Amino acid sequence: MVHESPSPEVLAAFGARERAVPLPGGQGRTWRAGEIVLKPCGPAAEAAWVAEVLSQVVDTDRFRVARPVRAADGGWVAYGWQAWWLTPGSPDARRWDDVLAAGEAFHEALVGLARPRFLDDRDDPWTYGDRLAWEELPLQGGEVMAELLEPLALARQPVELPAQVVHGDLLGNVMFADGLAPAVIDWPVYYRPASWAAAVAVVDALTWHDAPAALAARWGDRPEWNQLLVRALMYRIATNEGCRRAGMPVRERADSYRPVVDLVLRR
């Protein structure tokens, strides 16, 4: 589905002079005008925080980032939109280990950043799933896919790892281009242990991209890895309950997750 294109005012605010055309993916919400990519943003505080951080992150031979474009008024958001310089590459959700390695390098560059305050106010299905997975919300029974969440909840044990800002959806948001380091894009911010973000990518690969069980084992030398897999899986599954509570369609099926739940519980 293609959503509303950026208005002339939006294009002018970010200095885009070419006609905007829709880009594939991005739920039909991402547009390109010459070398500038435009997308409606969510909460302005989060969008501005992400852009400010990424404007200062230094690329390395292990990762690069999409660079934000400032609006004419010096801010990062204009008329509910944000903009980025076009980043060469395309995602490949089957390059699991390369995605995970890029994510590790990206997270190393973020160590020491304070927890952003907008996380306290964010309220969406994904935040619901995250909070339930980390026991900040109770599992009450009756949730969508409760039959999968309940045994995972019983398998939880305390995790004593430092939290930091992380990317909560790496697998489809790392782009690859010949001769360039992988590029991290579309950053949903969470404040969790860095290896939790890797665990989410592993769970996604196992659930949706036919990754072998060996993928979970290959990254198993990370501290408290099995507990992070439990929480990553709960996060993804519980997001469906978050969708239901928000009045959004629940499109995923328990059968998609059940083999991965069994694998994680066996570990």
PDB file of C-alpha atoms in Angstrom:
ATOM      1  CA  MET A   1       0.000   0.000   0.000  1.00  0.00           C
ATOM      2  CA  VAL A   2       1.368   3.433  -0.970  1.00  0.00           C
ATOM      3  CA  HIS A   3       0.625   6.173   1.513  1.00  0.00           C
ATOM      4  CA  GLU A   4       0.535   9.920   1.020  1.00  0.00           C
ATOM      5  CA  SER A   5       3.607  11.347  -0.682  1.00  0.00           C
ATOM      6  CA  PRO A   6       5.647  14.149   0.885  1.00  0.00           C
ATOM      7  CA  SER A   7       4.105  17.555   0.242  1.00  0.00           C
ATOM      8  CA  PRO A   8       5.940  20.376  -1.552  1.00  0.00           C
ATOM      9  CA  GLU A   9       6.471  21.949   1.886  1.00  0.00           C
ATOM     10  CA  VAL A  10       8.169  18.792   3.166  1.00  0.00           C
ATOM     11  CA  LEU A  11      10.383  18.549   0.097  1.00  0.00           C
ATOM     12  CA  ALA A  12      11.359  22.201   0.387  1.00  0.00           C
ATOM     13  CA  ALA A  13      12.088  21.873   4.109  1.00  0.00           C
ATOM     14  CA  PHE A  14      14.741  19.239   3.406  1.00  0.00           C
ATOM     15  CA  GLY A  15      16.089  20.810   0.227  1.00  0.00           C
ATOM     16  CA  ALA A  16      14.739  18.082  -2.055  1.00  0.00           C
ATOM     17  CA  ARG A  17      14.262  19.463  -5.579  1.00  0.00           C
ATOM     18  CA  GLU A  18      13.384  16.336  -7.555  1.00  0.00           C
ATOM     19  CA  ARG A  19       9.945  14.743  -7.726  1.00  0.00           C
ATOM     20  CA  ALA A  20       9.353  12.192  -4.960  1.00  0.00           C
ATOM     21  CA  VAL A  21       8.835   8.566  -6.017  1.00  0.00           C
ATOM     22  CA  PRO A  22       7.934   5.691  -3.687  1.00  0.00           C
ATOM     23  CA  LEU A  23      10.647   3.230  -2.683  1.00  0.00           C
ATOM     24  CA  PRO A  24       9.918  -0.484  -2.400  1.00  0.00           C
ATOM     25  CA  GLY A  25       9.452  -1.820   1.113  1.00  0.00           C
ATOM     26  CA  GLY A  26       8.980   0.406   4.124  1.00  0.00           C
ATOM     27  CA  GLN A  27       5.229  -0.326   4.139  1.00  0.00           C
ATOM     28  CA  GLY A  28       4.762   2.106   1.274  1.00  0.00           C
ATOM     29  CA  ARG A  29       5.755   5.055   3.459  1.00  0.00           C
ATOM     30  CA  THR A  30       9.279   5.741   2.164  1.00  0.00           C
ATOM     31  CA  TRP A  31       9.972   8.086  -0.733  1.00  0.00           C
ATOM     32  CA  ARG A  32      13.016   9.152  -2.710  1.00  0.00           C
ATOM     33  CA  ALA A  33      13.609  12.604  -4.135  1.00  0.00           C
ATOM     34  CA  GLY A  34      16.976  12.572  -5.865  1.00  0.00           C
ATOM     35  CA  GLU A  35      19.597  11.696  -3.262  1.00  0.00           C
ATOM     36  CA  ILE A  36      17.236  12.289  -0.327  1.00  0.00           C
ATOM     37  CA  VAL A  37      15.005   9.633   1.239  1.00  0.00           C
ATOM     38  CA  LEU A  38      11.936  10.855   3.129  1.00  0.00           C
ATOM     39  CA  LYS A  39       9.669   9.048   5.547  1.00  0.00           C
ATOM     40  CA  PRO A  40       6.934  10.069   7.996  1.00  0.00           C
ATOM     41  CA  CYS A  41       8.297   9.798  11.503  1.00  0.00           C
ATOM     42  CA  GLY A  42       6.723   8.543  14.689  1.00  0.00           C
ATOM     43  CA  PRO A  43       7.118  10.555  17.885  1.00  0.00           C
ATOM     44  CA  ALA A  44       9.202  13.626  17.054  1.00  0.00           C
ATOM     45  CA  ALA A  45      11.349  13.301  20.184  1.00  0.00           C
ATOM     46  CA  GLU A  46      12.498   9.827  19.213  1.00  0.00           C
ATOM     47  CA  ALA A  47      13.079  10.757  15.578  1.00  0.00           C
ATOM     48  CA  ALA A  48      15.149  13.784  16.561  1.00  0.00           C
ATOM     49  CA  TRP A  49      17.163  11.794  19.125  1.00  0.00           C
ATOM     50  CA  VAL A  50      17.988   9.050  16.611  1.00  0.00           C
ATOM     51  CA  ALA A  51      18.995  11.580  13.951  1.00  0.00           C
ATOM     52  CA  GLU A  52      21.205  13.516  16.353  1.00  0.00           C
ATOM     53  CA  VAL A  53      22.994  10.363  17.477  1.00  0.00           C
ATOM     54  CA  LEU A  54      23.469   9.034  13.942  1.00  0.00           C
ATOM     55  CA  SER A  55      24.775  12.386  12.750  1.00  0.00           C
ATOM     56  CA  GLN A  56      27.703  11.882  15.156  1.00  0.00           C
ATOM     57  CA  VAL A  57      28.400   8.146  14.880  1.00  0.00           C
ATOM     58  CA  VAL A  58      31.672   7.443  13.075  1.00  0.00           C
ATOM     59  CA  ASP A  59      31.553   4.815  10.316  1.00  0.00           C
ATOM     60  CA  THR A  60      34.145   2.019  10.467  1.00  0.00           C
ATOM     61  CA  ASP A  61      35.160  -0.858   8.271  1.00  0.00           C
ATOM     62  CA  ARG A  62      32.644  -2.982  10.222  1.00  0.00           C
ATOM     63  CA  PHE A  63      29.518  -0.836   9.802  1.00  0.00           C
ATOM     64  CA  ARG A  64      28.146   2.419   8.469  1.00  0.00           C
ATOM     65  CA  VAL A  65      24.903   4.264   9.109  1.00  0.00           C
ATOM     66  CA  ALA A  66      22.334   6.147   7.085  1.00  0.00           C
ATOM     67  CA  ARG A  67      23.006   9.869   7.556  1.00  0.00           C
ATOM     68  CA  PRO A  68      20.124  12.188   8.468  1.00  0.00           C
ATOM     69  CA  VAL A  69      19.367  15.401   6.609  1.00  0.00           C
ATOM     70  CA  ARG A  70      18.665  18.575   8.578  1.00  0.00           C
ATOM     71  CA  ALA A  71      15.616  20.627   7.770  1.00  0.00           C
ATOM     72  CA  ALA A  72      15.925  24.282   6.807  1.00  0.00           C
ATOM     73  CA  ASP A  73      15.186  25.355  10.383  1.00  0.00           C
ATOM     74  CA  GLY A  74      18.104  23.292  11.705  1.00  0.00           C
ATOM     75  CA  GLY A  75      15.948  20.534  13.192  1.00  0.00           C
ATOM     76  CA  TRP A  76      15.626  16.916  12.211  1.00  0.00           C
ATOM     77  CA  VAL A  77      11.833  16.801  11.752  1.00  0.00           C
ATOM     78  CA  ALA A  78       9.593  18.921   9.522  1.00  0.00           C
ATOM     79  CA  TYR A  79       5.816  18.596   9.119  1.00  0.00           C
ATOM     80  CA  GLY A  80       5.951  15.151  10.694  1.00  0.00           C
ATOM     81  CA  TRP A  81       8.625  13.895   8.274  1.00  0.00           C
ATOM     82  CA  GLN A  82      12.322  13.075   8.527  1.00  0.00           C
ATOM     83  CA  ALA A  83      14.939  12.740   5.792  1.00  0.00           C
ATOM     84  CA  TRP A  84      18.109  10.758   5.143  1.00  0.00           C
ATOM     85  CA  TRP A  85      20.792  10.796   2.489  1.00  0.00           C
ATOM     86  CA  LEU A  86      20.353   7.876   0.117  1.00  0.00           C
ATOM     87  CA  THR A  87      22.413   4.949   1.408  1.00  0.00           C
ATOM     88  CA  PRO A  88      23.801   2.475  -1.133  1.00  0.00           C
ATOM     89  CA  GLY A  89      22.878  -1.166  -0.663  1.00  0.00           C
ATOM     90  CA  SER A  90      19.965  -3.487  -0.116  1.00  0.00           C
ATOM     91  CA  PRO A  91      18.942  -5.648   2.851  1.00  0.00           C
ATOM     92  CA  ASP A  92      19.493  -9.396   2.857  1.00  0.00           C
ATOM     93  CA  ALA A  93      17.758 -11.075   5.785  1.00  0.00           C
ATOM     94  CA  ARG A  94      19.505 -14.374   5.022  1.00  0.00           C
ATOM     95  CA  ARG A  95      22.993 -12.993   5.702  1.00  0.00           C
ATOM     96  CA  TRP A  96      22.402 -13.716   9.366  1.00  0.00           C
ATOM     97  CA  ASP A  97      25.958 -13.728  10.647  1.00  0.00           C
ATOM     98  CA  ASP A  98      26.896 -10.600   8.700  1.00  0.00           C
ATOM     99  CA  VAL A  99      23.872  -8.787  10.133  1.00  0.00           C
ATOM    100  CA  LEU A 100      24.770  -9.882  13.652  1.00  0.00           C
ATOM    101  CA  ALA A 101      28.400  -8.815  13.255  1.00  0.00           C
ATOM    102  CA  ALA A 102      27.364  -5.385  11.956  1.00  0.00           C
ATOM    103  CA  GLY A 103      24.937  -5.039  14.845  1.00  0.00           C
ATOM    104  CA  GLU A 104      27.664  -5.819  17.368  1.00  0.00           C
ATOM    105  CA  ALA A 105      29.930  -3.181  15.867  1.00  0.00           C
ATOM    106  CA  PHE A 106      27.097  -0.644  15.815  1.00  0.00           C
ATOM    107  CA  HIS A 107      26.271  -1.288  19.457  1.00  0.00           C
ATOM    108  CA  GLU A 108      29.910  -0.966  20.481  1.00  0.00           C
ATOM    109  CA  ALA A 109      29.813   2.559  19.049  1.00  0.00           C
ATOM    110  CA  LEU A 110      26.802   3.415  21.233  1.00  0.00           C
ATOM    111  CA  VAL A 111      28.188   2.327  24.600  1.00  0.00           C
ATOM    112  CA  GLY A 112      27.782   5.045  27.222  1.00  0.00           C
ATOM    113  CA  LEU A 113      24.782   6.832  25.744  1.00  0.00           C
ATOM    114  CA  ALA A 114      22.211   7.672  28.403  1.00  0.00           C
ATOM    115  CA  ARG A 115      18.802   6.049  28.329  1.00  0.00           C
ATOM    116  CA  PRO A 116      16.576   8.416  26.319  1.00  0.00           C
ATOM    117  CA  ARG A 117      13.578   9.789  28.162  1.00  0.00           C
ATOM    118  CA  PHE A 118      11.162   9.203  25.308  1.00  0.00           C
ATOM    119  CA  LEU A 119      11.225   5.494  26.150  1.00  0.00           C
ATOM    120  CA  ASP A 120       9.154   6.245  29.252  1.00  0.00           C
ATOM    121  CA  ASP A 121       6.320   7.626  27.125  1.00  0.00           C
ATOM    122  CA  ARG A 122       6.407   5.303  24.124  1.00  0.00           C
ATOM    123  CA  ASP A 123       3.296   3.150  23.918  1.00  0.00           C
ATOM    124  CA  ASP A 124       2.941   0.805  20.965  1.00  0.00           C
ATOM    125  CA  PRO A 125       2.610  -2.960  20.406  1.00  0.00           C
ATOM    126  CA  TRP A 126       6.377  -3.457  20.215  1.00  0.00           C
ATOM    127  CA  THR A 127       6.999  -1.591  23.446  1.00  0.00           C
ATOM    128  CA  TYR A 128       4.290  -3.703  25.067  1.00  0.00           C
ATOM    129  CA  GLY A 129       6.037  -6.879  23.913  1.00  0.00           C
ATOM    130  CA  ASP A 130       9.401  -5.645  25.165  1.00  0.00           C
ATOM    131  CA  ARG A 131       8.091  -4.709  28.592  1.00  0.00           C
ATOM    132  CA  LEU A 132       6.248  -7.987  29.015  1.00  0.00           C
ATOM    133  CA  ALA A 133       9.356  -9.953  28.040  1.00  0.00           C
ATOM    134  CA  TRP A 134      11.433  -8.128  30.653  1.00  0.00           C
ATOM    135  CA  GLU A 135       8.813  -8.528  33.400  1.00  0.00           C
ATOM    136  CA  GLU A 136       7.918  -4.852  33.486  1.00  0.00           C
ATOM    137  CA  LEU A 137       4.347  -5.907  32.665  1.00  0.00           C
ATOM    138  CA  PRO A 138       2.693  -9.040  34.051  1.00  0.00           C
ATOM    139  CA  LEU A 139       1.729 -12.067  32.025  1.00  0.00           C
ATOM    140  CA  GLN A 140      -1.912 -12.498  33.023  1.00  0.00           C
ATOM    141  CA  GLY A 141      -3.045 -15.397  30.859  1.00  0.00           C
ATOM    142  CA  GLY A 142      -5.453 -15.012  27.986  1.00  0.00           C
ATOM    143  CA  GLU A 143      -2.978 -13.066  25.869  1.00  0.00           C
ATOM    144  CA  VAL A 144      -2.686 -13.837  22.173  1.00  0.00           C
ATOM    145  CA  MET A 145      -0.445 -16.940  21.986  1.00  0.00           C
ATOM    146  CA  ALA A 146      -0.469 -17.305  25.769  1.00  0.00           C
ATOM    147  CA  GLU A 147       0.203 -21.012  25.305  1.00  0.00           C
ATOM    148  CA  LEU A 148       3.651 -20.055  23.960  1.00  0.00           C
ATOM    149  CA  LEU A 149       4.339 -17.176  26.320  1.00  0.00           C
ATOM    150  CA  GLU A 150       3.627 -19.082  29.508  1.00  0.00           C
ATOM    151  CA  PRO A 151       6.354 -21.777  29.217  1.00  0.00           C
ATOM    152  CA  LEU A 152       8.843 -19.119  28.134  1.00  0.00           C
ATOM    153  CA  ALA A 153       7.942 -17.018  31.167  1.00  0.00           C
ATOM    154  CA  LEU A 154       8.532 -20.014  33.426  1.00  0.00           C
ATOM    155  CA  ALA A 155      11.988 -20.426  31.865  1.00  0.00           C
ATOM    156  CA  ARG A 156      13.041 -16.865  32.702  1.00  0.00           C
ATOM    157  CA  GLN A 157      15.775 -16.299  35.229  1.00  0.00           C
ATOM    158  CA  PRO A 158      17.333 -12.992  36.302  1.00  0.00           C
ATOM    159  CA  VAL A 159      19.689 -11.390  33.763  1.00  0.00           C
ATOM    160  CA  GLU A 160      22.584  -9.421  35.217  1.00  0.00           C
ATOM    161  CA  LEU A 161      23.931  -7.612  32.172  1.00  0.00           C
ATOM    162  CA  PRO A 162      24.410  -3.884  31.574  1.00  0.00           C
ATOM    163  CA  ALA A 163      21.780  -2.205  29.440  1.00  0.00           C
ATOM    164  CA  GLN A 164      22.476   0.296  26.688  1.00  0.00           C
ATOM    165  CA  VAL A 165      20.690   1.779  23.694  1.00  0.00           C
ATOM    166  CA  VAL A 166      20.261  -0.908  21.034  1.00  0.00           C
ATOM    167  CA  HIS A 167      18.608  -1.525  17.676  1.00  0.00           C
ATOM    168  CA  GLY A 168      15.535  -3.705  18.184  1.00  0.00           C
ATOM    169  CA  ASP A 169      14.993  -4.878  14.584  1.00  0.00           C
ATOM    170  CA  LEU A 170      18.340  -5.583  12.968  1.00  0.00           C
ATOM    171  CA  LEU A 171      17.641  -8.450  10.601  1.00  0.00           C
ATOM    172  CA  GLY A 172      15.815  -6.554   7.859  1.00  0.00           C
ATOM    173  CA  ASN A 173      17.539  -3.252   8.521  1.00  0.00           C
ATOM    174  CA  VAL A 174      21.155  -3.904   7.579  1.00  0.00           C
ATOM    175  CA  MET A 175      22.011  -3.158   3.941  1.00  0.00           C
ATOM    176  CA  PHE A 176      24.837  -4.624   1.912  1.00  0.00           C
ATOM    177  CA  ALA A 177      26.704  -3.127  -1.039  1.00  0.00           C
ATOM    178  CA  ASP A 178      29.864  -4.345  -2.780  1.00  0.00           C
ATOM    179  CA  GLY A 179      32.973  -2.696  -1.412  1.00  0.00           C
ATOM    180  CA  LEU A 180      31.197  -1.040   1.522  1.00  0.00           C
ATOM    181  CA  ALA A 181      30.664  -1.944   5.151  1.00  0.00           C
ATOM    182  CA  PRO A 182      27.132  -3.064   6.078  1.00  0.00           C
ATOM    183  CA  ALA A 183      24.791  -0.114   6.675  1.00  0.00           C
ATOM    184  CA  VAL A 184      22.468   0.009   9.693  1.00  0.00           C
ATOM    185  CA  ILE A 185      19.166   1.759   8.945  1.00  0.00           C
ATOM    186  CA  ASP A 186      15.673   2.321  10.430  1.00  0.00           C
ATOM    187  CA  TRP A 187      16.623   2.262  14.107  1.00  0.00           C
ATOM    188  CA  PRO A 188      13.890   1.427  16.662  1.00  0.00           C
ATOM    189  CA  VAL A 189      15.504   2.306  19.988  1.00  0.00           C
ATOM    190  CA  TYR A 190      15.424   0.053  23.051  1.00  0.00           C
ATOM    191  CA  TYR A 191      17.463   0.061  26.244  1.00  0.00           C
ATOM    192  CA  ARG A 192      18.512  -3.528  26.856  1.00  0.00           C
ATOM    193  CA  PRO A 193      21.690  -5.631  26.903  1.00  0.00           C
ATOM    194  CA  ALA A 194      23.429  -5.411  23.551  1.00  0.00           C
ATOM    195  CA  SER A 195      23.272  -9.166  22.990  1.00  0.00           C
ATOM    196  CA  TRP A 196      19.486  -9.056  23.372  1.00  0.00           C
ATOM    197  CA  ALA A 197      19.365  -7.214  20.045  1.00  0.00           C
ATOM    198  CA  ALA A 198      21.390 -10.052  18.504  1.00  0.00           C
ATOM    199  CA  ALA A 199      19.015 -12.570  20.075  1.00  0.00           C
ATOM    200  CA  VAL A 200      16.047 -10.807  18.453  1.00  0.00           C
ATOM    201  CA  ALA A 201      17.754 -11.066  15.056  1.00  0.00           C
ATOM    202  CA  VAL A 202      18.437 -14.781  15.647  1.00  0.00           C
ATOM    203  CA  VAL A 203      14.820 -15.405  16.652  1.00  0.00           C
ATOM    204  CA  ASP A 204      13.628 -13.567  13.535  1.00  0.00           C
ATOM    205  CA  ALA A 205      15.976 -15.590  11.319  1.00  0.00           C
ATOM    206  CA  LEU A 206      14.812 -18.871  12.844  1.00  0.00           C
ATOM    207  CA  THR A 207      11.122 -17.954  12.649  1.00  0.00           C
ATOM    208  CA  TRP A 208      10.823 -16.282   9.268  1.00  0.00           C
ATOM    209  CA  HIS A 209      13.916 -17.061   7.170  1.00  0.00           C
ATOM    210  CA  ASP A 210      14.606 -20.773   7.601  1.00  0.00           C
ATOM    211  CA  ALA A 211      17.832 -20.243   9.522  1.00  0.00           C
ATOM    212  CA  PRO A 212      19.342 -23.458  10.914  1.00  0.00           C
ATOM    213  CA  ALA A 213      19.259 -24.208  14.622  1.00  0.00           C
ATOM    214  CA  ALA A 214      23.044 -23.953  14.527  1.00  0.00           C
ATOM    215  CA  LEU A 215      22.705 -20.176  14.224  1.00  0.00           C
ATOM    216  CA  ALA A 216      21.599 -19.949  17.852  1.00  0.00           C
ATOM    217  CA  ALA A 217      24.519 -22.125  18.902  1.00  0.00           C
ATOM    218  CA  ARG A 218      27.093 -20.097  16.913  1.00  0.00           C
ATOM    219  CA  TRP A 219      26.336 -17.015  18.978  1.00  0.00           C
ATOM    220  CA  GLY A 220      25.988 -18.948  22.220  1.00  0.00           C
ATOM    221  CA  ASP A 221      29.227 -17.702  23.771  1.00  0.00           C
ATOM    222  CA  ARG A 222      27.560 -14.376  24.632  1.00  0.00           C
ATOM    223  CA  PRO A 223      26.848 -14.044  28.367  1.00  0.00           C
ATOM    224  CA  GLU A 224      23.410 -15.284  29.428  1.00  0.00           C
ATOM    225  CA  TRP A 225      22.606 -16.034  25.793  1.00  0.00           C
ATOM    226  CA  ASN A 226      19.837 -18.536  26.466  1.00  0.00           C
ATOM    227  CA  GLN A 227      18.004 -16.104  28.717  1.00  0.00           C
ATOM    228  CA  LEU A 228      18.308 -13.412  26.069  1.00  0.00           C
ATOM    229  CA  LEU A 229      16.819 -15.777  23.492  1.00  0.00           C
ATOM    230  CA  VAL A 230      13.887 -16.419  25.841  1.00  0.00           C
ATOM    231  CA  ARG A 231      13.244 -12.706  26.199  1.00  0.00           C
ATOM    232  CA  ALA A 232      13.723 -12.012  22.496  1.00  0.00           C
ATOM    233  CA  LEU A 233      11.169 -14.671  21.632  1.00  0.00           C
ATOM    234  CA  MET A 234       8.706 -13.411  24.232  1.00  0.00           C
ATOM    235  CA  TYR A 235       9.123  -9.898  22.855  1.00  0.00           C
ATOM    236  CA  ARG A 236       8.249 -10.957  19.326  1.00  0.00           C
ATOM    237  CA  ILE A 237       5.331 -13.162  20.371  1.00  0.00           C
ATOM    238  CA  ALA A 238       3.862 -10.692  22.876  1.00  0.00           C
ATOM    239  CA  THR A 239       3.851  -7.937  20.266  1.00  0.00           C
ATOM    240  CA  ASN A 240       0.820  -9.736  18.826  1.00  0.00           C
ATOM    241  CA  GLU A 241      -1.037  -9.135  22.079  1.00  0.00           C
ATOM    242  CA  GLY A 242       0.120  -5.536  21.897  1.00  0.00           C
ATOM    243  CA  CYS A 243      -1.444  -5.279  18.439  1.00  0.00           C
ATOM    244  CA  ARG A 244      -4.719  -6.697  19.742  1.00  0.00           C
ATOM    245  CA  ARG A 245      -4.818  -4.208  22.593  1.00  0.00           C
ATOM    246  CA  ALA A 246      -4.131  -1.357  20.176  1.00  0.00           C
ATOM    247  CA  GLY A 247      -6.969  -2.435  17.881  1.00  0.00           C
ATOM    248  CA  MET A 248      -4.539  -3.493  15.153  1.00  0.00           C
ATOM    249  CA  PRO A 249      -4.802  -6.728  13.133  1.00  0.00           C
ATOM    250  CA  VAL A 250      -3.012  -9.781  14.527  1.00  0.00           C
ATOM    251  CA  ARG A 251      -1.540 -11.423  11.436  1.00  0.00           C
ATOM    252  CA  GLU A 252       0.998 -13.841  12.903  1.00  0.00           C
ATOM    253  CA  ARG A 253       0.217 -17.436  13.833  1.00  0.00           C
ATOM    254  CA  ALA A 254       1.367 -19.461  16.805  1.00  0.00           C
ATOM    255  CA  ASP A 255       2.488 -22.277  14.496  1.00  0.00           C
ATOM    256  CA  SER A 256       5.176 -19.996  13.057  1.00  0.00           C
ATOM    257  CA  TYR A 257       6.795 -19.592  16.459  1.00  0.00           C
ATOM    258  CA  ARG A 258       6.211 -23.027  17.996  1.00  0.00           C
ATOM    259  CA  PRO A 259       9.328 -24.752  16.553  1.00  0.00           C
ATOM    260  CA  VAL A 260      11.515 -21.869  17.738  1.00  0.00           C
ATOM    261  CA  VAL A 261       9.914 -21.932  21.193  1.00  0.00           C
ATOM    262  CA  ASP A 262      10.689 -25.647  21.412  1.00  0.00           C
ATOM    263  CA  LEU A 263      14.284 -25.040  20.316  1.00  0.00           C
ATOM    264  CA  VAL A 264      14.856 -22.252  22.831  1.00  0.00           C
ATOM    265  CA  LEU A 265      13.281 -24.212  25.694  1.00  0.00           C
ATOM    266  CA  ARG A 266      15.468 -27.235  24.901  1.00  0.00           C
ATOM    267  CA  ARG A 267      18.531 -25.008  25.250  1.00  0.00           C
TER     268      ARG A 267
END
